[in-house]
Coordinates of C-alpha atoms in Angstrom, one line a residue:
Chain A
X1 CA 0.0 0.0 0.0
X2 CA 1.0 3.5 -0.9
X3 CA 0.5 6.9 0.3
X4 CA -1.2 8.1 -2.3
X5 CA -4.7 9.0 -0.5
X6 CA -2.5 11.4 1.9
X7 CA -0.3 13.9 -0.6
X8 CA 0.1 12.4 -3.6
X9 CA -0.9 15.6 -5.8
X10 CA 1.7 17.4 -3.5
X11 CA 4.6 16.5 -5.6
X12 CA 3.2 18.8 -8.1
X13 CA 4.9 22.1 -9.0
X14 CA 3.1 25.6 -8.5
X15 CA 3.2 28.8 -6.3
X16 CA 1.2 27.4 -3.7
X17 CA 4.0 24.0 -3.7
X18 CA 6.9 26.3 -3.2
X19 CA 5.6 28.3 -0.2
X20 CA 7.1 27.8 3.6
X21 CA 4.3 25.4 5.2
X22 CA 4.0 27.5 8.1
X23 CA 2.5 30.6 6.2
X24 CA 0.1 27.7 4.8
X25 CA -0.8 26.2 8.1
X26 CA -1.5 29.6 9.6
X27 CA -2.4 31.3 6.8
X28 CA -5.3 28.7 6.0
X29 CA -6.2 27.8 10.1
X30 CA -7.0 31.6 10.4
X31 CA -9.0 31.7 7.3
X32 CA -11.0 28.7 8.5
X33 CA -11.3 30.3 11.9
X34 CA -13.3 33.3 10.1
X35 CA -15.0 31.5 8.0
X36 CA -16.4 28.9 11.0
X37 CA -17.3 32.2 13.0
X38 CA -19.4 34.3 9.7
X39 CA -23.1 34.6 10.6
X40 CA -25.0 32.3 8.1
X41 CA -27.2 35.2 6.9
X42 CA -23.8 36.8 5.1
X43 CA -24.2 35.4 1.7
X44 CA -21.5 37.5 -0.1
X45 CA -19.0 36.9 2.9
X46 CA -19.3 32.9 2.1
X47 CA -19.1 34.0 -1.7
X48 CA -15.8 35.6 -1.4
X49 CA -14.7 33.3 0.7
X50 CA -15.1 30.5 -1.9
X51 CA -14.2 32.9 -4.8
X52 CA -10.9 33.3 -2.7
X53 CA -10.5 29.5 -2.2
X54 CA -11.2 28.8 -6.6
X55 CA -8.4 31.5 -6.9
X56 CA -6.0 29.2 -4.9
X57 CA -7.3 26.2 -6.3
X58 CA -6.5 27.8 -10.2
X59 CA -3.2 28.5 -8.4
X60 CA -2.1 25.6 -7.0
X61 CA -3.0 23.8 -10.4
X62 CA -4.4 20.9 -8.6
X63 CA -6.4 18.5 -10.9
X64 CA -10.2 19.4 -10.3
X65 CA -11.7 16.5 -10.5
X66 CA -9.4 14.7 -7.7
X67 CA -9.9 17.7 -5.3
X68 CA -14.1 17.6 -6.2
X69 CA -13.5 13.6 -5.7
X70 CA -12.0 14.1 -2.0
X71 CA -14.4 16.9 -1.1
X72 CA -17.2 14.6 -1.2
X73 CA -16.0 13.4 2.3
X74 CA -18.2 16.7 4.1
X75 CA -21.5 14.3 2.1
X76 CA -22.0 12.6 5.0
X77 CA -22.3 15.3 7.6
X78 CA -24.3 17.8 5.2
X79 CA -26.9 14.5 5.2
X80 CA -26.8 14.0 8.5
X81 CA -28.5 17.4 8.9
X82 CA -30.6 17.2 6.0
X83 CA -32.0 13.8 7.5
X84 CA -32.8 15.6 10.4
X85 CA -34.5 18.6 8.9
X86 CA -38.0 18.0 9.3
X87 CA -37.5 18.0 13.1
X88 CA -36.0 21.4 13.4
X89 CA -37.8 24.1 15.3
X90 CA -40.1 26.1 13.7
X91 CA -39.4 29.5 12.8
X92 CA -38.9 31.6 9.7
X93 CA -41.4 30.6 7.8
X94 CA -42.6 26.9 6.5
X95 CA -41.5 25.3 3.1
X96 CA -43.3 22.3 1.9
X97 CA -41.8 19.4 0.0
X98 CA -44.6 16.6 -1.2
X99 CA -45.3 15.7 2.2
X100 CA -42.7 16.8 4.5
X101 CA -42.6 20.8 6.0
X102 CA -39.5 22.0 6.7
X103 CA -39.2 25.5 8.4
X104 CA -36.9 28.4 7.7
X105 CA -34.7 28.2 10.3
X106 CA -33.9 24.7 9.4
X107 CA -32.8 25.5 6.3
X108 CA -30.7 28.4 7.6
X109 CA -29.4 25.2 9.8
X110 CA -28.6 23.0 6.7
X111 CA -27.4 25.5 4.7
X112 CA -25.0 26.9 7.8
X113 CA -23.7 23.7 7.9
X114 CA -23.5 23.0 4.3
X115 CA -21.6 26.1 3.1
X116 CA -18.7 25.8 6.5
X117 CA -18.0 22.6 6.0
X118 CA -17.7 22.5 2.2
X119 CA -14.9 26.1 2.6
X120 CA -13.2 24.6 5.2
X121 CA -13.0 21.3 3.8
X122 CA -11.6 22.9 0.6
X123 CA -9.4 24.7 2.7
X124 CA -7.8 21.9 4.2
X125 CA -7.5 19.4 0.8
X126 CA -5.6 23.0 -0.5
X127 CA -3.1 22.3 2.3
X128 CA -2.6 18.9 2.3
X129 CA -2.6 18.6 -1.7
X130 CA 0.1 21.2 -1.9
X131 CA 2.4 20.2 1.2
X132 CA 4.6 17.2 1.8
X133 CA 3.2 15.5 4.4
X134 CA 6.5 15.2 6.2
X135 CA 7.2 19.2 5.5
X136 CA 4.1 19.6 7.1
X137 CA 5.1 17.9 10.3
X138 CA 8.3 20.3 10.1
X139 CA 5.7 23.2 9.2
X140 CA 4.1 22.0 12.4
X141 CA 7.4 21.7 14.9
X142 CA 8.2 25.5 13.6
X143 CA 5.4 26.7 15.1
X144 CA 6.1 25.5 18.3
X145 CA 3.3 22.9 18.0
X146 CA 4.5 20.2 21.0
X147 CA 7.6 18.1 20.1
X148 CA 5.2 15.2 21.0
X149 CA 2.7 15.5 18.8
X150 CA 4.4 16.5 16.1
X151 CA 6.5 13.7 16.4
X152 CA 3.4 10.9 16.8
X153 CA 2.4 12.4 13.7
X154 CA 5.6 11.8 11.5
X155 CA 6.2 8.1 13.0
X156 CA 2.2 7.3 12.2
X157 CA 3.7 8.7 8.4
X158 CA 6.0 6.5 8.2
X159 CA 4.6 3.0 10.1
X160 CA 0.7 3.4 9.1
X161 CA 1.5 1.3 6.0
X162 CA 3.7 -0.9 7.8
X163 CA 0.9 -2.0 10.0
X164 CA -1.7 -2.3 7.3
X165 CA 0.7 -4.7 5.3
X166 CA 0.8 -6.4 8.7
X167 CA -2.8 -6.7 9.0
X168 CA -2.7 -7.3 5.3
X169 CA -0.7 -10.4 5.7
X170 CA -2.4 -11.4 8.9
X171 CA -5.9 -12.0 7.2
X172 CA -4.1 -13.7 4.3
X173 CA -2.7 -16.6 6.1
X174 CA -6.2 -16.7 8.6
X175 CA -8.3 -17.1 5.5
X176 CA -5.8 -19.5 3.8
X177 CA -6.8 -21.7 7.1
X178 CA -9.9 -21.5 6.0
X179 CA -11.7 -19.0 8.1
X180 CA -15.3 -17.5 7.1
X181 CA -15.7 -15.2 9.7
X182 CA -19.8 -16.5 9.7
X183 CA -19.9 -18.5 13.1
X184 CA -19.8 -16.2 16.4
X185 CA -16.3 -18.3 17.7
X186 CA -14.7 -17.5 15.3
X187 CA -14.5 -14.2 16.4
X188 CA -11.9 -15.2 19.2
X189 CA -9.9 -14.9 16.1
X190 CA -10.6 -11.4 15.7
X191 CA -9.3 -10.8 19.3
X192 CA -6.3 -12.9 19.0
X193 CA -5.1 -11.1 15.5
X194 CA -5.7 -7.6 17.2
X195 CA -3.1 -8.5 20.5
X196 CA -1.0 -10.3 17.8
X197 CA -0.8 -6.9 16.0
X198 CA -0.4 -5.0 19.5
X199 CA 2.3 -7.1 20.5
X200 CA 4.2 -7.2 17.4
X201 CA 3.5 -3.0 17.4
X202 CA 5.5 -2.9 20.9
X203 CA 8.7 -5.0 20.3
X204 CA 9.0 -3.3 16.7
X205 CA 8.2 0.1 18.9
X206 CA 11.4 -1.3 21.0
X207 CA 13.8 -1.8 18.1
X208 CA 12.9 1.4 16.4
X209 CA 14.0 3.0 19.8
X210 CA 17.1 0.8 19.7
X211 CA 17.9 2.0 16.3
X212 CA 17.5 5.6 16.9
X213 CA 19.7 5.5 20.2
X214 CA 22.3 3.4 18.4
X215 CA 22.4 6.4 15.8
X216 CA 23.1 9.0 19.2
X217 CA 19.0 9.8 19.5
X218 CA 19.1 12.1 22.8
X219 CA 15.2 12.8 23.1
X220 CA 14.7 15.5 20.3
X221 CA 14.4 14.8 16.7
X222 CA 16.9 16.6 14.8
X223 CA 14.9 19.4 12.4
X224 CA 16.1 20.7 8.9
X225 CA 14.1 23.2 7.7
X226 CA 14.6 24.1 3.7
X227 CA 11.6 26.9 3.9
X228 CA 12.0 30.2 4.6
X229 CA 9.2 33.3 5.4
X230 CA 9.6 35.6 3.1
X231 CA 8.0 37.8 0.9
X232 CA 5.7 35.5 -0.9
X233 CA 4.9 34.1 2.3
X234 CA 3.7 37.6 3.9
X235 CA 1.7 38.1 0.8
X236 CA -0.3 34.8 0.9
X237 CA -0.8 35.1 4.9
X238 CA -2.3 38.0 4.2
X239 CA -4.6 37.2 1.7
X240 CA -5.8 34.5 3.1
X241 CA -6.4 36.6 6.3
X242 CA -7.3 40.1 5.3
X243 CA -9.4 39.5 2.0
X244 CA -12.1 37.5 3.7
X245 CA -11.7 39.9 6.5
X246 CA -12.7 42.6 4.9
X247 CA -15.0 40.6 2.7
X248 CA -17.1 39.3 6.1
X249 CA -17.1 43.2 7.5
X250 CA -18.1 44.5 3.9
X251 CA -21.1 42.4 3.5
X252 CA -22.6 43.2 7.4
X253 CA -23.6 46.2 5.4
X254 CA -24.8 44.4 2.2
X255 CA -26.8 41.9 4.5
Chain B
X1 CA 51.5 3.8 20.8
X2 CA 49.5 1.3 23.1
X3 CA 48.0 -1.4 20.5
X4 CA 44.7 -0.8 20.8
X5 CA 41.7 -3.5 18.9
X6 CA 38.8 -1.8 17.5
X7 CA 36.4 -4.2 19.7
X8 CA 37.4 -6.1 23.3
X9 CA 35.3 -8.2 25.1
X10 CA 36.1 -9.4 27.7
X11 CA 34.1 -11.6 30.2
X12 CA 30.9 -10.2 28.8
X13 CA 27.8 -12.0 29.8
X14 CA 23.8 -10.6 29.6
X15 CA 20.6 -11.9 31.4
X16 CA 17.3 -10.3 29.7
X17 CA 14.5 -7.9 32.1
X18 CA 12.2 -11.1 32.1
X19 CA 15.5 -13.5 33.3
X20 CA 16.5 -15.4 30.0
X21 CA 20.3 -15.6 30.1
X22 CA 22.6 -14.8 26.9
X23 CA 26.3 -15.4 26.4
X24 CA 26.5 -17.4 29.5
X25 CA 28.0 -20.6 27.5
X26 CA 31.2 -20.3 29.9
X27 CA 31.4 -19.4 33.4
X28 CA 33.8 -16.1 32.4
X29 CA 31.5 -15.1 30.0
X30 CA 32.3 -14.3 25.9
X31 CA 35.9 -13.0 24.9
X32 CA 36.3 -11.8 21.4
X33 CA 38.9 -9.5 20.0
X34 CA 38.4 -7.8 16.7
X35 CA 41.5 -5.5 15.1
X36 CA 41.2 -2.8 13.4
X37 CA 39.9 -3.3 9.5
X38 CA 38.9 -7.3 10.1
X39 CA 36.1 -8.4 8.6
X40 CA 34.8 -10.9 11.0
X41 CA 31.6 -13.4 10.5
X42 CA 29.6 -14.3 13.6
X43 CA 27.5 -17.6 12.5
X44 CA 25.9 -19.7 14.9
X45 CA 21.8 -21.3 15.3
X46 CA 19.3 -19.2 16.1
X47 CA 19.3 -18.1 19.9
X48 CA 23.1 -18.3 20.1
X49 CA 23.4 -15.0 21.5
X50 CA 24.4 -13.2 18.4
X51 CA 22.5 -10.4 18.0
X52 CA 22.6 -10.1 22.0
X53 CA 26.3 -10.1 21.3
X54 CA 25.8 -7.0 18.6
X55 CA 24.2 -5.0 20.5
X56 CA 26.5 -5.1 23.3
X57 CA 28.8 -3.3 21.0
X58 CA 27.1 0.1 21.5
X59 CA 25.8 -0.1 24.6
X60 CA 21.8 -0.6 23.9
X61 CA 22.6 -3.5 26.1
X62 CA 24.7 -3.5 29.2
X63 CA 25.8 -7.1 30.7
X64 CA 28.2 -8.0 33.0
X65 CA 32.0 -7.9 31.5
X66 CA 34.2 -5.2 29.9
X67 CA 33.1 -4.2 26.3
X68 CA 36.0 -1.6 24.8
X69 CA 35.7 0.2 21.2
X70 CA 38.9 1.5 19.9
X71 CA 40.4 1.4 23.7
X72 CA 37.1 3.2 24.6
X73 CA 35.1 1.5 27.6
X74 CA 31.7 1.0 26.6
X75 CA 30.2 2.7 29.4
X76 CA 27.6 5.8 29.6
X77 CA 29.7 8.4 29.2
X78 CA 31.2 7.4 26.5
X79 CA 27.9 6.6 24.9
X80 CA 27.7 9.0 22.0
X81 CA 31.5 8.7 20.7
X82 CA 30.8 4.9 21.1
X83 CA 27.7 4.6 18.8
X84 CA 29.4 7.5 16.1
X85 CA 32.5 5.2 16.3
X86 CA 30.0 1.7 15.5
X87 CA 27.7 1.7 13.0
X88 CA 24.7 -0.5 14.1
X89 CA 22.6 -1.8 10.7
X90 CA 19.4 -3.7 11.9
X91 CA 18.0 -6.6 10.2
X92 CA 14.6 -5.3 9.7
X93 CA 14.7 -2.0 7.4
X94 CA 11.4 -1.0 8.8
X95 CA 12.9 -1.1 12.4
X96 CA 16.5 1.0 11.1
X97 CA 14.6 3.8 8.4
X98 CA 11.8 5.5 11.4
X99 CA 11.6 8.7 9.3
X100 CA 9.4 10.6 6.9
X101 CA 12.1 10.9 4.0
X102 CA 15.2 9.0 3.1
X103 CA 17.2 12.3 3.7
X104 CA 16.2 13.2 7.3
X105 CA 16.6 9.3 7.5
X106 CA 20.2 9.6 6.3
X107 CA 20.8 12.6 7.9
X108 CA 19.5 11.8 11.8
X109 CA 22.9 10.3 12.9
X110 CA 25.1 13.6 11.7
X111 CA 22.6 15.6 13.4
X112 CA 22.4 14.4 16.3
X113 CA 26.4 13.9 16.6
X114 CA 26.3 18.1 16.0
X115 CA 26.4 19.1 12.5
X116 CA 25.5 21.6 10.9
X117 CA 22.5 21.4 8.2
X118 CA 25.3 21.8 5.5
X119 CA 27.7 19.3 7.1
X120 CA 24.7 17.3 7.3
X121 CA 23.3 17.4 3.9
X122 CA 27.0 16.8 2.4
X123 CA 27.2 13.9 4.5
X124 CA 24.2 12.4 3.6
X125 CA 25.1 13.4 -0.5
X126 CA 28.2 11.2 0.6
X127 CA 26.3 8.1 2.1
X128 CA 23.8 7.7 -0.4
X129 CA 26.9 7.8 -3.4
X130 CA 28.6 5.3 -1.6
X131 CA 25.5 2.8 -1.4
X132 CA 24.6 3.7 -4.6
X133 CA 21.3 5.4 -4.4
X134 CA 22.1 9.0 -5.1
X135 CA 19.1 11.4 -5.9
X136 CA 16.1 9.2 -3.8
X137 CA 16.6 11.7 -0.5
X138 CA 13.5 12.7 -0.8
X139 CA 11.5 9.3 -1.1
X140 CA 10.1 7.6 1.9
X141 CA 11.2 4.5 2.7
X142 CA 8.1 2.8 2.2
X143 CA 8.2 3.5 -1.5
X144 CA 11.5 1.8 -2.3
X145 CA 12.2 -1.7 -3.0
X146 CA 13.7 -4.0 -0.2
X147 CA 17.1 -3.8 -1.5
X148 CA 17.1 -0.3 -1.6
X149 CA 15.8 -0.1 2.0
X150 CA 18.6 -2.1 3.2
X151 CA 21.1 -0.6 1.1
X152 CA 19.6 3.0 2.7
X153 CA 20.0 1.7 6.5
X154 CA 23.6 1.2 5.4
X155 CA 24.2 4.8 4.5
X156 CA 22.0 6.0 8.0
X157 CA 25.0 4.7 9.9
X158 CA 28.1 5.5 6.6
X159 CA 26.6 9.2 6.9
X160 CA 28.1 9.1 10.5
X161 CA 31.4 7.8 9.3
X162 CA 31.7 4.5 11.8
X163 CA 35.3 3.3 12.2
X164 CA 32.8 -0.4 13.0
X165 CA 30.2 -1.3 11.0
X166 CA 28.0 -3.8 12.6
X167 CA 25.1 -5.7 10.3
X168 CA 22.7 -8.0 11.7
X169 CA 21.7 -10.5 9.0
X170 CA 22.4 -8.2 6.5
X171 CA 21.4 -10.3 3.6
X172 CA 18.3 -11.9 4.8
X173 CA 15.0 -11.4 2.2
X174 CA 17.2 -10.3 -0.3
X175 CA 16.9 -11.4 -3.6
X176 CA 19.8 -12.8 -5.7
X177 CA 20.9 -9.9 -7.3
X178 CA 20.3 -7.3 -4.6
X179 CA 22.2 -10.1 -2.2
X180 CA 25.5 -9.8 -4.7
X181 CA 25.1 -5.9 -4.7
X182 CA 25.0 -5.8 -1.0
X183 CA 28.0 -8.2 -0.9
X184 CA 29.8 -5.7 -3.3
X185 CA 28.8 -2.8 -1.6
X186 CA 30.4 -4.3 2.0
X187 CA 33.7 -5.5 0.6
X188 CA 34.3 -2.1 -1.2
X189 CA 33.9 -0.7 2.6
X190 CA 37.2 -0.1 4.3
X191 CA 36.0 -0.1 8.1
X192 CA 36.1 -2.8 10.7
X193 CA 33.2 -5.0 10.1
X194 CA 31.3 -7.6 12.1
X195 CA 28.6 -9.4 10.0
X196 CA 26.2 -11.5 12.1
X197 CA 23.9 -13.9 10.4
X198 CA 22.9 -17.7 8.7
X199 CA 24.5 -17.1 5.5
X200 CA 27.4 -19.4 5.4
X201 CA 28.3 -18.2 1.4
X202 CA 27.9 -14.5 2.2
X203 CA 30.2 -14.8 5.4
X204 CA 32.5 -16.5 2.7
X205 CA 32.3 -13.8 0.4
X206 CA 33.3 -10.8 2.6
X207 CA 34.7 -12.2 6.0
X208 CA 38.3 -13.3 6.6
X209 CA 37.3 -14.6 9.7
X210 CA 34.6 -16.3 11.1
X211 CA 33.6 -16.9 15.0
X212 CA 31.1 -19.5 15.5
X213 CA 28.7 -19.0 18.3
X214 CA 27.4 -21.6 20.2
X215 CA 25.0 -21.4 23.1
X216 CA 26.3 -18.2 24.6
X217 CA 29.8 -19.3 23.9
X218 CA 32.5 -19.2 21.3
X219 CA 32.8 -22.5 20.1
X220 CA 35.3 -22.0 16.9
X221 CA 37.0 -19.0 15.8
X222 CA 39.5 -18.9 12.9
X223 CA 39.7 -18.2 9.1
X224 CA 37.1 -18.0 7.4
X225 CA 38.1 -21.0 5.0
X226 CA 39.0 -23.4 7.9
X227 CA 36.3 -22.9 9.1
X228 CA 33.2 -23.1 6.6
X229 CA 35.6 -26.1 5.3
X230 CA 35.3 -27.9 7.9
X231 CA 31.9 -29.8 7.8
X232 CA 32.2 -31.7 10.8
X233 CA 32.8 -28.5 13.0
X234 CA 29.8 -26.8 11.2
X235 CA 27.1 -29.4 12.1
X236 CA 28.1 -29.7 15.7
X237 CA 26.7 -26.4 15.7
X238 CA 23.7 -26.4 13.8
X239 CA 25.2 -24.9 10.6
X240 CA 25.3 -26.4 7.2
X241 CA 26.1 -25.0 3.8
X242 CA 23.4 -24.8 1.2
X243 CA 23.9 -28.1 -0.8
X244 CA 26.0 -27.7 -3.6
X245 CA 28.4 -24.9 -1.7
X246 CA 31.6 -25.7 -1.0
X247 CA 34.3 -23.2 0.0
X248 CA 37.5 -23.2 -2.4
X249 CA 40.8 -21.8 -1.0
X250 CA 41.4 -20.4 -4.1
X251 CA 38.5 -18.3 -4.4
X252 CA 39.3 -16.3 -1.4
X253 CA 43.1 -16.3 -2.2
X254 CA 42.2 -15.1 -5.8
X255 CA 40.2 -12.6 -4.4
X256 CA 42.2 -11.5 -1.6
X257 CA 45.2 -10.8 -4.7
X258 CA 42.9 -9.0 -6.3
X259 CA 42.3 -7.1 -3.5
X260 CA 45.8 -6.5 -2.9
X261 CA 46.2 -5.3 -6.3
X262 CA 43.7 -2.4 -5.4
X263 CA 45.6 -1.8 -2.3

């Protein structure tokens, strides 16, 4: 197994490639911030936003169909509100569909819900797709995020696909034996293969610590950092911060 | 000067957290002298105490007896010359290469002995030459071949220019040709090496000497010809050569002219 699913566009080339992570992570947690906090009623604050966000996308010359295909992960939560729509309170006036009513204020719900999670979404896919994961980690440790997490999130990197071969080869010889998985002992088996995989996780977690000490580890992971914050940098941060800015206090007078 | 061997044991013995006992064949405990620029084989059965041995040599394991590197006691203090002097290679790729990219990969051991990010960098330019793999620092190690993930946990430890390069069953998985490249790649190496493992025909290839390890003991130690020669001596110990191997004197003399030549 590959990983492709995690930043496999980012070995593209474009503008948005070549920028220092940290003005990306920032840059793009800030815009996400504002966006999150916009009353739901601002309709040309949420159409800058996304205006802004197409810019970047044109940018970053990601291929749209890919970024469309990974955005339809915010499906499930949009329908998980829309399922619940009929039930919201009333309020706003009342909307019929064939049978079912649906008030105002739900809509305002679904649609508050629809439009945040779809920017933000897209805000995040423009990170990932255009950032090394592992520059993303070092992105991360420049900003003073904790050593620790930073550093649980660059082993997971680099072991995730270790452990799913693992599993991989684990269900290949248990169905070889001829399991089915249909009759309710066999899931013992489950239990067994899921310490096996625990067990096998620590001593490996052991010899990776053995390796790193025999190579003079001291508790701190060395950093090289090949980015630098500089002009471009300034310039995207504050795009990314000031336009919808002023695009979300503009449009308080639009309504 | 003092003569001084790049590894003395002396007396070394090792009992495990949960009580197993290693290198306790003898009631003194393992000896073994290695000079400076051998290449020695440890063979022995599985549970002989070999890898227990190797890791002894940079202190990850501390056991009773005297462990010395380059006149060096192997003791905490000395810890972080000790493990830039001896370069540990795992058997397990997955266990050595623990980082995002090839290059911080390559570069961890250099960084964490003090250099700078250029010293580094040119370091780890120099490691992967030497293995062969320039131009992949930026891969992870999860997208290159087995070979090349052994050939890369070779250059983690070359990058911190080892005077000892220790390999635990460095050619096991490998496939044939990745197995020749690797044995290439070691014998064009000019640093003390210690090569722990099963494979009576690679020891051949790139070891002068060979130890034999024997339930936490030394049970034969001599050149590497007498000793793989000797079949009799071999299955006493649970080691046999693949069928149709048989050392030839000449091979190693041949090749030790030709070596000489280079020299």
């Amino acid at each position: 197994m590959h990983h492709s699913f995690l930043d496999s566009l980012s070995v593209l080339d474009s503008p948005l490639r070549r920028l220092d992570p940290r003005a990306k992570l920032a840059g793009l947690f800030f815009f996400i911030l504002l966006c999150v906090t916009t009353p739901p009623d601002l309709y040309s604050a949420f159409a800058a936003y996304l205006g802004l966000e197409l810019v970047l996308l044109a940018l970053s010359r990601l291929p749209w169909r890919q970024v469309a295909r990974r955005m339809l992960i915010v499906l499930p939560f949009i329908l998980v509100v829309a399922a619940f729509l009929p039930f919201f309170k009333k309020g706003g006036g009342s909307y019929n569909l064939g049978p079912l009513s649906f008030s105002g204020h739900g809509l305002m719900v679904l649609w508050n819900v629809a439009a945040k999670s779809t920017l933000s979404v897209l805000a995040v896919i423009l990170l990932s797709s255009t950032t090394p994961f592992p520059d993303l980690v070092k992105g991360m440790r420049r900003l003073r995020l904790p050593e620790l997490l930073t550093s649980l999130l660059s082993f997971t990197y680099r072991y995730i696909f270790v452990l799913t071969d693992e599993v991989q080869r684990m269900r290949r010889a248990r169905d070889s034996r001829g399991w089915s998985g249909r009759w309710l002992w066999q899931a013992r088996t489950i239990g067994h293969m899921v310490a096996t995989l625990f067990l096998r996780s620590y001593e490996r977690g052991e010899r990776v610590y053995a390796a790193m000490l025999a190579r003079g580890y001291d508790g701190s992971l060395p950093l090289i950092y090949d980015y630098s914050f500089g002009e471009a940098e300034w310039a995207f941060a504050s795009l990314v911060v000031l336009f919808p800015l002023a695009a979300r206090v503009l449009s308080y007078g639009l309504g | 000067m003092h003569h001084r061997p790049a590894i003395e044991i002396r007396g070394l013995t090792y009992e495990y957290p949960e009580g197993t006992r290693a290198l306790d064949g003898v009631d003194d405990g393992v000896d073994l002298i290695v000079e400076e620029g051998e290449s020695v084989g440890v063979v022995g059965p599985n549970g002989a105490g070999k890898s227990t041995l190797l890791l002894h040599l940079n202190g990850i394991l501390g056991g009773r007896g005297e462990v010395r590197i380059c006149g060096l006691p192997v003791i905490k203090e000395n810890l972080k010359e000790i493990r830039r002097r001896v370069g540990l290679v795992f058997q397990d790729p997955d266990d050595q290469l623990f980082s995002p990219t090839v290059f911080d990969d390559v570069a961890f051991g250099p960084l964490n002995m003090g250099l700078s990010r250029e010293e580094a960098a040119r370091e780890v330019r120099r490691a992967l030459a030497m293995v062969g793999l320039k131009g992949l620092e930026r891969r992870p190690a999860h997208h290159l071949s087995y070979g090349q993930q052994k050939r890369v946990a070779i250059a983690t430890v070359l990058s911190m220019r080892p005077d000892i390069l220790a390999l635990d069953e460095p050619s096991s998985n490998l496939d044939p040709r990745a197995r020749r490249e690797l044995a290439e790649l070691l014998q064009g190496l000019r640093v003390t090496k210690v090569v722990v493992t099963h494979d009576l025909p690679f020891v051949f290839e790139i070891c002068e000497r060979v130890v034999i390890l024997d339930e936490g003991r030394v049970a034969a130690d001599g050149g590497a010809f007498d000793i793989l020669s000797d079949e009799e001596l071999l299955s006493r110990h649970g080691l046999e050569l693949p069928y149709g191997f048989y050392p030839r004197g000449e091979d190693r003399r041949e090749r030790e002219g030709r070596r000489a030549d280079l020299d």
